[in-house]
Short mmCIF file of C-alpha atoms and ligand atoms in Angstrom, two decimals:
data_model
loop_
_atom_site.label_atom_id
_atom_site.label_comp_id
_atom_site.label_asym_id
_atom_site.label_seq_id
_atom_site.Cartn_x
_atom_site.Cartn_y
_atom_site.Cartn_z
CA UNK A 230 21.59 32.50 27.44
CA UNK A 231 23.66 31.27 24.51
CA UNK A 232 26.28 28.64 23.70
CA UNK A 233 24.67 25.75 25.55
CA UNK A 234 24.18 22.39 23.80
CA UNK A 235 20.47 21.56 23.82
CA UNK A 236 18.91 18.26 22.71
CA UNK A 237 15.17 18.44 21.98
CA UNK A 238 13.53 15.10 21.21
CA UNK A 239 10.68 15.08 18.70
CA UNK A 240 11.73 18.44 17.28
CA UNK A 241 10.63 18.20 13.63
CA UNK A 242 7.12 19.40 14.44
CA UNK A 243 4.92 21.25 16.92
CA UNK A 244 6.16 22.05 20.42
CA UNK A 245 9.56 20.38 19.95
CA UNK A 246 10.33 22.28 16.75
CA UNK A 247 9.31 25.63 18.26
CA UNK A 248 11.42 24.89 21.35
CA UNK A 249 14.53 23.92 19.38
CA UNK A 250 14.20 27.03 17.20
CA UNK A 251 13.76 29.25 20.30
CA UNK A 252 16.95 27.86 21.86
CA UNK A 253 18.76 28.38 18.56
CA UNK A 254 17.51 32.00 18.40
CA UNK A 255 18.95 32.50 21.89
CA UNK A 256 22.36 31.46 20.52
CA UNK A 257 22.44 27.88 21.76
CA UNK A 258 23.57 24.84 19.76
CA UNK A 259 20.61 22.61 19.08
CA UNK A 260 20.23 18.91 18.27
CA UNK A 261 17.01 18.24 16.34
CA UNK A 262 15.61 14.71 16.58
CA UNK A 263 12.76 12.58 15.30
CA UNK A 264 12.08 8.91 14.70
CA UNK A 265 10.45 9.11 11.25
CA UNK A 266 10.55 12.55 9.59
CA UNK A 267 14.21 12.47 8.54
CA UNK A 268 13.82 14.94 5.67
CA UNK A 269 12.17 17.56 7.87
CA UNK A 270 14.92 17.14 10.46
CA UNK A 271 17.70 17.48 7.92
CA UNK A 272 16.00 20.60 6.53
CA UNK A 273 15.72 22.21 9.96
CA UNK A 274 19.37 21.51 10.74
CA UNK A 275 20.44 22.89 7.34
CA UNK A 276 18.59 26.17 7.97
CA UNK A 277 19.65 26.55 11.63
CA UNK A 278 23.32 27.54 12.05
CA UNK A 279 25.31 25.51 14.59
CA UNK A 280 22.70 22.76 14.80
CA UNK A 281 22.56 19.06 14.06
CA UNK A 282 19.82 16.52 13.25
CA UNK A 283 19.98 12.96 14.60
CA UNK A 284 17.37 10.37 13.67
CA UNK A 285 16.56 8.21 16.68
CA UNK A 286 13.45 6.46 17.99
CA UNK A 287 13.49 7.09 21.73
CA UNK A 288 11.43 3.92 22.27
CA UNK A 289 14.54 1.94 21.27
CA UNK A 290 17.25 1.65 23.94
CA UNK A 291 20.07 1.44 21.41
CA UNK A 292 18.79 4.61 19.71
CA UNK A 293 18.84 6.47 23.04
CA UNK A 294 22.48 5.50 23.57
CA UNK A 295 23.38 6.49 20.00
CA UNK A 296 21.54 9.82 20.29
CA UNK A 297 23.57 10.86 23.34
CA UNK A 298 26.86 9.46 21.98
CA UNK A 299 26.41 11.27 18.65
CA UNK A 300 25.56 14.53 20.43
CA UNK A 301 28.69 14.27 22.58
CA UNK A 302 30.86 13.23 19.61
CA UNK A 303 29.74 16.35 17.72
CA UNK A 304 29.53 18.99 20.45
CA UNK A 305 31.58 17.50 23.33
CA UNK A 306 28.95 18.35 25.95
CA UNK A 307 25.24 18.40 26.75
CA UNK A 308 23.65 21.14 28.86
CA UNK A 309 19.90 20.81 28.33
CA UNK A 310 17.75 17.77 27.53
CA UNK A 311 14.15 18.50 26.53
CA UNK A 312 12.19 15.24 26.62
CA UNK A 313 9.42 16.31 24.25
CA UNK A 314 8.86 13.28 21.98
CA UNK A 315 5.57 11.64 22.80
CA UNK A 316 2.81 9.59 21.27
CA UNK A 317 -0.87 8.88 21.84
CA UNK A 318 -3.99 7.14 20.56
CA UNK A 319 -7.33 8.92 20.64
CA UNK A 320 -9.69 6.50 22.46
CA UNK A 321 -12.87 7.49 24.32
CA UNK A 322 -12.33 6.76 28.02
CA UNK A 323 -15.43 4.53 28.25
CA UNK A 324 -14.16 2.32 25.38
CA UNK A 325 -12.17 -0.04 27.58
CA UNK A 326 -11.71 -2.76 24.95
CA UNK A 327 -9.92 -0.41 22.54
CA UNK A 328 -7.42 0.62 25.21
CA UNK A 329 -5.83 -2.83 25.18
CA UNK A 330 -2.38 -3.71 26.45
CA UNK A 331 -0.79 -3.25 23.02
CA UNK A 332 -1.94 0.38 23.14
CA UNK A 333 -0.68 0.82 26.72
CA UNK A 334 2.72 -0.64 25.74
CA UNK A 335 3.00 1.47 22.58
CA UNK A 336 2.33 4.69 24.51
CA UNK A 337 4.44 3.83 27.58
CA UNK A 338 7.33 2.66 25.32
CA UNK A 339 7.73 6.24 24.11
CA UNK A 340 6.32 8.55 26.79
CA UNK A 341 7.67 6.75 29.87
CA UNK A 342 10.28 4.09 29.08
CA UNK A 343 11.86 6.07 26.23
CA UNK A 344 12.03 9.24 28.32
CA UNK A 345 13.55 7.29 31.21
CA UNK A 346 16.15 5.55 29.00
CA UNK A 347 17.23 8.77 27.35
CA UNK A 348 17.43 10.64 30.67
CA UNK A 349 19.63 7.91 32.15
CA UNK A 350 21.81 7.83 29.02
CA UNK A 351 22.26 11.61 29.27
CA UNK A 352 22.85 11.85 33.01
CA UNK A 353 26.66 11.54 33.08
CA UNK A 354 26.99 14.36 30.56
CA UNK A 355 24.36 16.47 32.35
CA UNK A 356 26.09 15.98 35.71
CA UNK A 357 29.38 17.07 34.14
CA UNK A 358 27.82 20.27 32.73
CA UNK A 359 25.57 20.93 35.78
CA UNK A 360 22.82 20.69 33.23
CA UNK A 361 19.07 20.37 33.27
CA UNK A 362 16.12 18.32 31.99
CA UNK A 363 12.73 19.69 30.97
CA UNK A 364 10.06 17.06 30.36
CA UNK A 365 6.99 17.77 28.24
CA UNK A 366 4.07 16.31 30.15
CA UNK A 367 0.39 17.30 29.82
CA UNK A 368 -2.49 18.57 31.95
CA UNK A 369 -3.88 15.09 31.19
CA UNK A 370 -1.31 13.75 33.68
CA UNK A 371 -3.13 15.32 36.63
CA UNK A 372 -6.71 15.95 35.45
CA UNK A 373 -9.45 13.61 34.26
CA UNK A 374 -9.12 14.33 30.54
CA UNK A 375 -6.74 13.49 27.75
CA UNK A 376 -6.83 11.66 24.44
CA UNK A 377 -6.99 8.22 26.11
CA UNK A 378 -6.60 6.64 29.54
CA UNK A 379 -3.19 5.07 28.68
CA UNK A 380 -1.94 8.49 27.46
CA UNK A 381 -3.08 10.27 30.63
CA UNK A 382 -1.56 7.54 32.80
CA UNK A 383 1.73 7.83 30.89
CA UNK A 384 1.88 11.57 31.62
CA UNK A 385 1.04 10.94 35.30
CA UNK A 386 4.01 8.56 35.37
CA UNK A 387 6.15 11.21 33.69
CA UNK A 388 5.12 13.78 36.31
CA UNK A 389 6.17 11.49 39.16
CA UNK A 390 9.40 10.62 37.30
CA UNK A 391 10.13 14.35 37.11
CA UNK A 392 9.75 14.85 40.87
CA UNK A 393 11.76 11.77 41.83
CA UNK A 394 14.59 12.49 39.37
CA UNK A 395 14.77 16.09 40.63
CA UNK A 396 15.17 14.82 44.17
CA UNK A 397 17.70 12.14 43.23
CA UNK A 398 19.83 14.19 40.81
CA UNK A 399 20.28 17.38 42.83
CA UNK A 400 22.45 19.34 43.31
CA UNK A 401 24.03 18.58 39.94
CA UNK A 402 21.04 18.33 37.60
CA UNK A 403 17.73 20.21 37.81
CA UNK A 404 14.65 18.38 36.48
CA UNK A 405 11.35 20.13 35.70
CA UNK A 406 8.36 19.67 33.41
CA UNK A 407 5.79 21.68 31.53
CA UNK A 408 2.19 20.49 31.38
CA UNK A 409 0.56 21.99 28.28
CA UNK A 410 -3.19 22.24 27.84
CA UNK A 411 -4.50 22.29 24.27
CA UNK A 412 -1.80 23.42 21.85
CA UNK A 413 -2.30 23.98 18.11
CA UNK A 414 0.11 21.48 16.52
CA UNK A 415 -0.31 18.82 13.81
CA UNK A 416 -1.19 16.45 16.68
CA UNK A 417 -4.42 18.39 17.50
CA UNK A 418 -5.12 19.77 14.01
CA UNK A 419 -8.32 17.75 13.56
CA UNK A 420 -9.67 18.48 17.07
CA UNK A 421 -11.78 21.43 15.87
CA UNK A 422 -14.51 21.09 18.51
CA UNK A 423 -11.95 20.97 21.31
CA UNK A 424 -10.23 24.10 20.01
CA UNK A 425 -13.61 25.87 19.92
CA UNK A 426 -14.37 24.75 23.48
CA UNK A 427 -11.02 26.01 24.76
CA UNK A 428 -11.40 29.35 22.95
CA UNK A 429 -14.82 29.77 24.55
CA UNK A 430 -13.94 28.71 28.11
CA UNK A 431 -10.24 29.20 28.95
CA UNK A 432 -9.57 32.52 30.73
CA UNK A 433 -7.08 33.45 27.97
CA UNK A 434 -9.74 32.58 25.32
CA UNK A 435 -7.57 30.66 22.84
CA UNK A 436 -5.67 27.44 22.31
CA UNK A 437 -1.94 27.61 22.97
CA UNK A 438 0.74 27.92 20.34
CA UNK A 439 3.95 25.85 20.29
CA UNK A 440 5.80 29.10 21.05
CA UNK A 441 3.70 29.58 24.23
CA UNK A 442 5.09 26.29 25.52
CA UNK A 443 8.62 26.90 24.22
CA UNK A 444 8.97 30.13 26.21
CA UNK A 445 8.22 28.30 29.48
CA UNK A 446 10.63 25.46 28.59
CA UNK A 447 13.38 28.04 27.96
CA UNK A 448 12.58 29.77 31.25
CA UNK A 449 12.81 26.49 33.19
CA UNK A 450 16.07 25.61 31.44
CA UNK A 451 17.57 28.83 32.83
CA UNK A 452 15.86 29.05 36.25
CA UNK A 453 18.83 28.13 38.46
CA UNK A 454 16.91 27.64 41.76
CA UNK A 455 13.91 25.73 40.38
CA UNK A 456 13.73 21.94 40.38
CA UNK A 457 10.99 19.32 40.67
CA UNK A 458 8.28 21.63 39.33
CA UNK A 459 5.53 20.89 36.82
CA UNK A 460 4.44 24.16 35.25
CA UNK A 461 0.99 24.22 33.65
CA UNK A 462 0.82 26.06 30.31
CA UNK A 463 -2.89 26.01 29.49
CA UNK A 464 -4.20 29.58 29.30
CA UNK A 465 -5.97 28.91 32.61
CA UNK A 466 -8.13 26.13 31.13
CA UNK A 467 -7.90 23.92 34.23
CA UNK A 468 -8.89 26.66 36.71
N1 LIG B 1570 -0.41 19.38 21.19
C1 LIG B 1570 -0.97 19.37 22.40
O1 LIG B 1570 -2.11 19.86 22.59
C2 LIG B 1570 -0.24 18.78 23.56
C3 LIG B 1570 -0.80 18.94 24.85
C4 LIG B 1570 -0.14 18.40 25.95
C5 LIG B 1570 1.06 17.75 25.78
N2 LIG B 1570 1.60 17.60 24.54
C6 LIG B 1570 2.88 16.88 24.42
O2 LIG B 1570 3.77 17.64 23.65
C7 LIG B 1570 4.70 16.77 23.01
C8 LIG B 1570 4.80 17.16 21.54
O3 LIG B 1570 3.51 17.13 20.96
P1 LIG B 1570 3.12 17.96 19.65
O4 LIG B 1570 1.70 18.30 19.78
O5 LIG B 1570 4.13 19.03 19.39
O6 LIG B 1570 3.21 16.76 18.56
P2 LIG B 1570 3.67 16.70 17.03
O7 LIG B 1570 3.51 18.01 16.35
O8 LIG B 1570 2.96 15.51 16.49
O9 LIG B 1570 5.24 16.38 17.15
C9 LIG B 1570 5.70 15.20 17.70
C10 LIG B 1570 7.20 15.09 17.43
O10 LIG B 1570 7.71 13.93 18.12
C11 LIG B 1570 8.39 13.10 17.17
N3 LIG B 1570 8.34 11.73 17.65
C12 LIG B 1570 7.23 10.93 17.80
N4 LIG B 1570 7.58 9.73 18.29
C13 LIG B 1570 8.94 9.77 18.45
C14 LIG B 1570 9.88 8.83 18.94
N5 LIG B 1570 9.50 7.60 19.32
N6 LIG B 1570 11.18 9.19 18.98
C15 LIG B 1570 11.58 10.42 18.59
N7 LIG B 1570 10.72 11.35 18.13
C16 LIG B 1570 9.42 11.03 18.06
C17 LIG B 1570 7.68 13.38 15.86
O11 LIG B 1570 8.46 13.06 14.72
P3 LIG B 1570 8.33 11.66 13.94
O12 LIG B 1570 6.90 11.18 14.05
O13 LIG B 1570 8.71 12.00 12.55
O14 LIG B 1570 9.29 10.75 14.60
C18 LIG B 1570 7.51 14.91 15.96
O15 LIG B 1570 8.72 15.57 15.66
C19 LIG B 1570 4.21 15.35 23.27
O16 LIG B 1570 4.96 14.77 24.32
C20 LIG B 1570 2.77 15.55 23.73
O17 LIG B 1570 2.33 14.53 24.60
C21 LIG B 1570 0.97 18.10 23.41
#
């Protein structure tokens, strides 16, 4: 596509990094972001022409405002927002005591409230550019799995947010989501048994790569008559 300004949250690692690099390879200007890994972000921006890194914790309202303002100050516009930053805790679903309200708040602060705040902060700029949002959800948002009940519930909330924002923000802004299955990133690095299970049972016989998800995010960012869709990227695992 080329020459769009694309902000990818949580883009110093995994799916976000692969997505930002794929947009940059297509000729777009990219804003890398993370809350903690500042050095990695600065390194990515230094090696990616026409890009920028902005540290911001999307769980903090003031950081969301600053992230959008800094993007606009540098590039003057915003065309694509990829809400990829997310967090989880691995808690067995039967372990109700461990999934206490502090855990629920910590996960919802990033995955739901942070995504909402940033989307609202970006909306004026996205309306002006007739832009688009792609949210990174999970198959855990609509199936009975996932690293913990609060995580799965947060992705279910994100799915519904995607549909309602798509309906409310048309015709100016399209809003879609991807729902990855198991993807090989630092996040799932230690989940060896799960990777083996997926490789044995998914129709495509392997875990996903960050690039597998990135290519669907890029497609949704350019699909001019698609809005309110949640596209599963799981190698057929949920069939
Ligand atoms: N991997 C999977 O199998 C899988 C499956 C389904 C869905 N997903 C979703 O995909 C997204 C990315 O996951 P991943 O596997 O690529 O994880 P990852 O490799 O751990 O990357 C997460 C990225 O998000 C950043 N981040 C975390 N909290 C942040 C915050 N509050 N504000 C800004 N940035 C933040 C991290 O940087 P810092 O920690 O340095 O801030 C990092 O750059 C998540 O939304 C996750 O729920 C992943």
